C-alpha positions as a LaTeX table, in Angstrom:
\begin{tabular}{lrrr}
\hline
Residue & $x$ (\AA) & $y$ (\AA) & $z$ (\AA) \\
\hline
Met1 & 9.62 & 14.89 & $-19.20$ \\
Ala2 & 6.95 & 12.36 & $-18.63$ \\
Met3 & 6.48 & 10.72 & $-15.47$ \\
Trp4 & 7.71 & 7.12 & $-16.52$ \\
Asp5 & 10.92 & 8.92 & $-18.02$ \\
Asn6 & 11.69 & 10.13 & $-14.50$ \\
Thr7 & 10.89 & 6.74 & $-13.10$ \\
Ile8 & 13.30 & 5.24 & $-15.42$ \\
Leu9 & 16.04 & 7.62 & $-14.26$ \\
Gln10 & 15.04 & 6.70 & $-10.59$ \\
Phe11 & 15.00 & 3.05 & $-11.35$ \\
His12 & 18.61 & 3.45 & $-12.71$ \\
Tyr13 & 19.72 & 5.37 & $-9.68$ \\
Leu14 & 18.26 & 2.87 & $-7.41$ \\
Lys15 & 19.67 & $-0.08$ & $-9.21$ \\
Ala16 & 16.43 & $-1.70$ & $-9.57$ \\
Trp17 & 16.87 & $-5.39$ & $-10.91$ \\
Ala18 & 15.60 & $-6.86$ & $-14.04$ \\
Leu19 & 12.43 & $-8.13$ & $-12.51$ \\
Leu20 & 11.36 & $-4.24$ & $-12.31$ \\
Ile21 & 12.91 & $-3.04$ & $-15.54$ \\
Pro22 & 10.33 & $-3.93$ & $-18.30$ \\
Thr23 & 11.95 & $-4.40$ & $-21.67$ \\
Ser24 & 9.54 & $-1.82$ & $-23.15$ \\
Leu25 & 8.23 & 1.64 & $-22.33$ \\
Ile26 & 4.66 & 0.23 & $-22.81$ \\
Lys27 & 5.29 & $-2.77$ & $-20.33$ \\
Leu28 & 7.05 & 0.14 & $-17.96$ \\
Lys29 & 3.92 & 2.17 & $-17.92$ \\
Asn30 & 1.72 & $-0.90$ & $-17.46$ \\
Thr31 & 4.05 & $-1.87$ & $-14.38$ \\
Leu32 & 3.35 & 1.50 & $-12.92$ \\
Asn33 & $-0.15$ & 1.41 & $-13.56$ \\
Phe34 & $-0.55$ & $-1.66$ & $-11.94$ \\
Tyr35 & 1.51 & $-1.46$ & $-8.65$ \\
Gly36 & 2.35 & 2.26 & $-8.34$ \\
Leu37 & 5.43 & 4.19 & $-8.23$ \\
Lys38 & 5.61 & 4.20 & $-4.33$ \\
Glu39 & 5.43 & 0.45 & $-4.04$ \\
Ile40 & 7.86 & $-0.16$ & $-6.62$ \\
Leu41 & 10.38 & 2.25 & $-5.13$ \\
Leu42 & 9.83 & 0.64 & $-1.69$ \\
Phe43 & 10.30 & $-2.74$ & $-3.32$ \\
Cys44 & 13.35 & $-1.58$ & $-4.96$ \\
Lys45 & 14.82 & $-0.23$ & $-1.59$ \\
Thr46 & 14.03 & $-3.83$ & 0.15 \\
Ile47 & 15.57 & $-5.27$ & $-2.58$ \\
Gln48 & 18.80 & $-3.39$ & $-2.70$ \\
Ser49 & 19.10 & $-4.23$ & 1.25 \\
Tyr50 & 18.82 & $-7.81$ & 0.57 \\
Ser51 & 21.14 & $-7.90$ & $-2.30$ \\
Glu52 & 23.92 & $-5.75$ & 0.06 \\
Gln53 & 23.40 & $-8.50$ & 2.71 \\
Leu54 & 23.93 & $-11.30$ & 0.28 \\
Ser55 & 26.86 & $-9.80$ & $-1.06$ \\
Lys56 & 28.25 & $-9.64$ & 2.50 \\
Leu57 & 27.50 & $-13.36$ & 2.95 \\
Asp58 & 28.97 & $-14.29$ & $-0.53$ \\
Lys59 & 32.21 & $-12.49$ & 0.32 \\
Thr60 & 32.57 & $-14.22$ & 3.54 \\
Ile61 & 31.95 & $-17.55$ & 1.99 \\
Arg62 & 34.55 & $-16.67$ & $-0.95$ \\
Arg63 & 37.01 & $-15.60$ & 1.78 \\
Met64 & 36.57 & $-18.85$ & 3.76 \\
Ile65 & 37.03 & $-20.88$ & 0.27 \\
Met66 & 40.12 & $-19.07$ & $-0.62$ \\
Glu67 & 41.69 & $-19.20$ & 2.70 \\
Ser68 & 41.14 & $-23.20$ & 2.82 \\
Leu69 & 42.69 & $-23.62$ & $-0.76$ \\
Gly70 & 45.91 & $-21.42$ & 0.49 \\
Val71 & 45.26 & $-18.96$ & $-2.15$ \\
Glu72 & 45.14 & $-15.83$ & 0.14 \\
Lys73 & 47.65 & $-13.78$ & $-1.91$ \\
Tyr74 & 44.91 & $-13.59$ & $-4.63$ \\
Met75 & 42.04 & $-12.65$ & $-2.42$ \\
Asp76 & 42.15 & $-8.82$ & $-3.19$ \\
Glu77 & 42.34 & $-9.39$ & $-7.05$ \\
His78 & 39.31 & $-11.64$ & $-6.68$ \\
Met79 & 37.11 & $-9.76$ & $-4.41$ \\
Asn80 & 37.61 & $-6.70$ & $-6.62$ \\
Ser81 & 36.85 & $-8.51$ & $-9.51$ \\
Ala82 & 33.67 & $-9.85$ & $-8.48$ \\
Asn83 & 30.09 & $-8.67$ & $-9.27$ \\
Tyr84 & 26.98 & $-9.47$ & $-7.45$ \\
Pro85 & 24.18 & $-10.40$ & $-9.89$ \\
Leu86 & 20.57 & $-10.85$ & $-8.16$ \\
Arg87 & 18.41 & $-12.75$ & $-9.85$ \\
Leu88 & 14.75 & $-13.14$ & $-8.69$ \\
Ile89 & 12.66 & $-15.89$ & $-10.02$ \\
Lys90 & 9.39 & $-17.12$ & $-9.05$ \\
Tyr91 & 8.34 & $-20.44$ & $-10.58$ \\
Lys92 & 4.93 & $-21.15$ & $-11.50$ \\
Glu93 & 3.27 & $-24.42$ & $-10.44$ \\
Pro94 & 3.53 & $-27.11$ & $-13.01$ \\
Gln95 & 0.33 & $-28.58$ & $-14.28$ \\
Ser96 & $-0.12$ & $-32.09$ & $-14.14$ \\
Asp97 & 0.71 & $-32.61$ & $-17.82$ \\
Glu98 & 3.86 & $-30.36$ & $-17.81$ \\
Thr99 & 7.46 & $-31.22$ & $-17.14$ \\
Lys100 & 8.38 & $-30.57$ & $-13.56$ \\
Thr101 & 11.43 & $-28.55$ & $-14.40$ \\
Gly102 & 10.94 & $-24.90$ & $-13.25$ \\
Leu103 & 14.08 & $-23.52$ & $-14.98$ \\
Ser104 & 15.94 & $-24.68$ & $-18.04$ \\
Ala105 & 19.40 & $-26.02$ & $-17.88$ \\
His106 & 22.17 & $-23.47$ & $-16.88$ \\
Thr107 & 25.42 & $-22.95$ & $-15.15$ \\
Asp108 & 26.10 & $-20.44$ & $-12.66$ \\
Lys109 & 29.27 & $-18.65$ & $-13.55$ \\
Asn110 & 30.48 & $-17.76$ & $-10.05$ \\
Ile111 & 31.87 & $-19.56$ & $-7.21$ \\
Val112 & 29.07 & $-19.29$ & $-4.87$ \\
Thr113 & 25.35 & $-19.45$ & $-5.58$ \\
Ile114 & 23.01 & $-18.49$ & $-2.82$ \\
Leu115 & 19.52 & $-20.00$ & $-2.92$ \\
Tyr116 & 16.71 & $-18.90$ & $-0.63$ \\
Gln117 & 13.97 & $-21.61$ & $-1.10$ \\
Asn118 & 10.61 & $-22.30$ & 0.46 \\
Gln119 & 9.36 & $-25.61$ & 1.72 \\
Val120 & 9.35 & $-27.08$ & $-1.62$ \\
Lys121 & 12.99 & $-27.98$ & $-1.59$ \\
Gly122 & 13.01 & $-28.43$ & $-5.48$ \\
Leu123 & 16.80 & $-27.87$ & $-6.27$ \\
Glu124 & 18.40 & $-30.44$ & $-8.10$ \\
Ile125 & 21.92 & $-30.41$ & $-9.67$ \\
Leu126 & 22.98 & $-32.20$ & $-12.61$ \\
Thr127 & 26.69 & $-33.02$ & $-13.00$ \\
Lys128 & 28.35 & $-32.64$ & $-16.44$ \\
Asp129 & 28.51 & $-36.64$ & $-16.70$ \\
Gly130 & 24.61 & $-36.57$ & $-16.36$ \\
Gln131 & 24.57 & $-37.72$ & $-12.65$ \\
\hline
\end{tabular}
């Protein structure tokens, strides 16, 4: 088995995120050649730990929301049905002639979205009625 085949298996078992799972074998080999396996595996471990902490925070927030709505009897069912996608997005700085939108319009399908921002504070939310 080639080195990158073993790496794909390691990524799978480490639950590496979409950021690190290229869409083709050629891209995977290029990623490995650029960063190195050791650095990628360390990054995966760090992201896994970060994801677990965010998952705990999300559960706490959702539990508080459900309790405030008086629907505690559905708590276990809701908590067991949830998954925790972690999306890492780095926005490029827009050029002066480009739109200032970093991410196209989308809807977060979960109850809670935890956003870790830098000093730019660029998050804007648009309601369904355009406000």
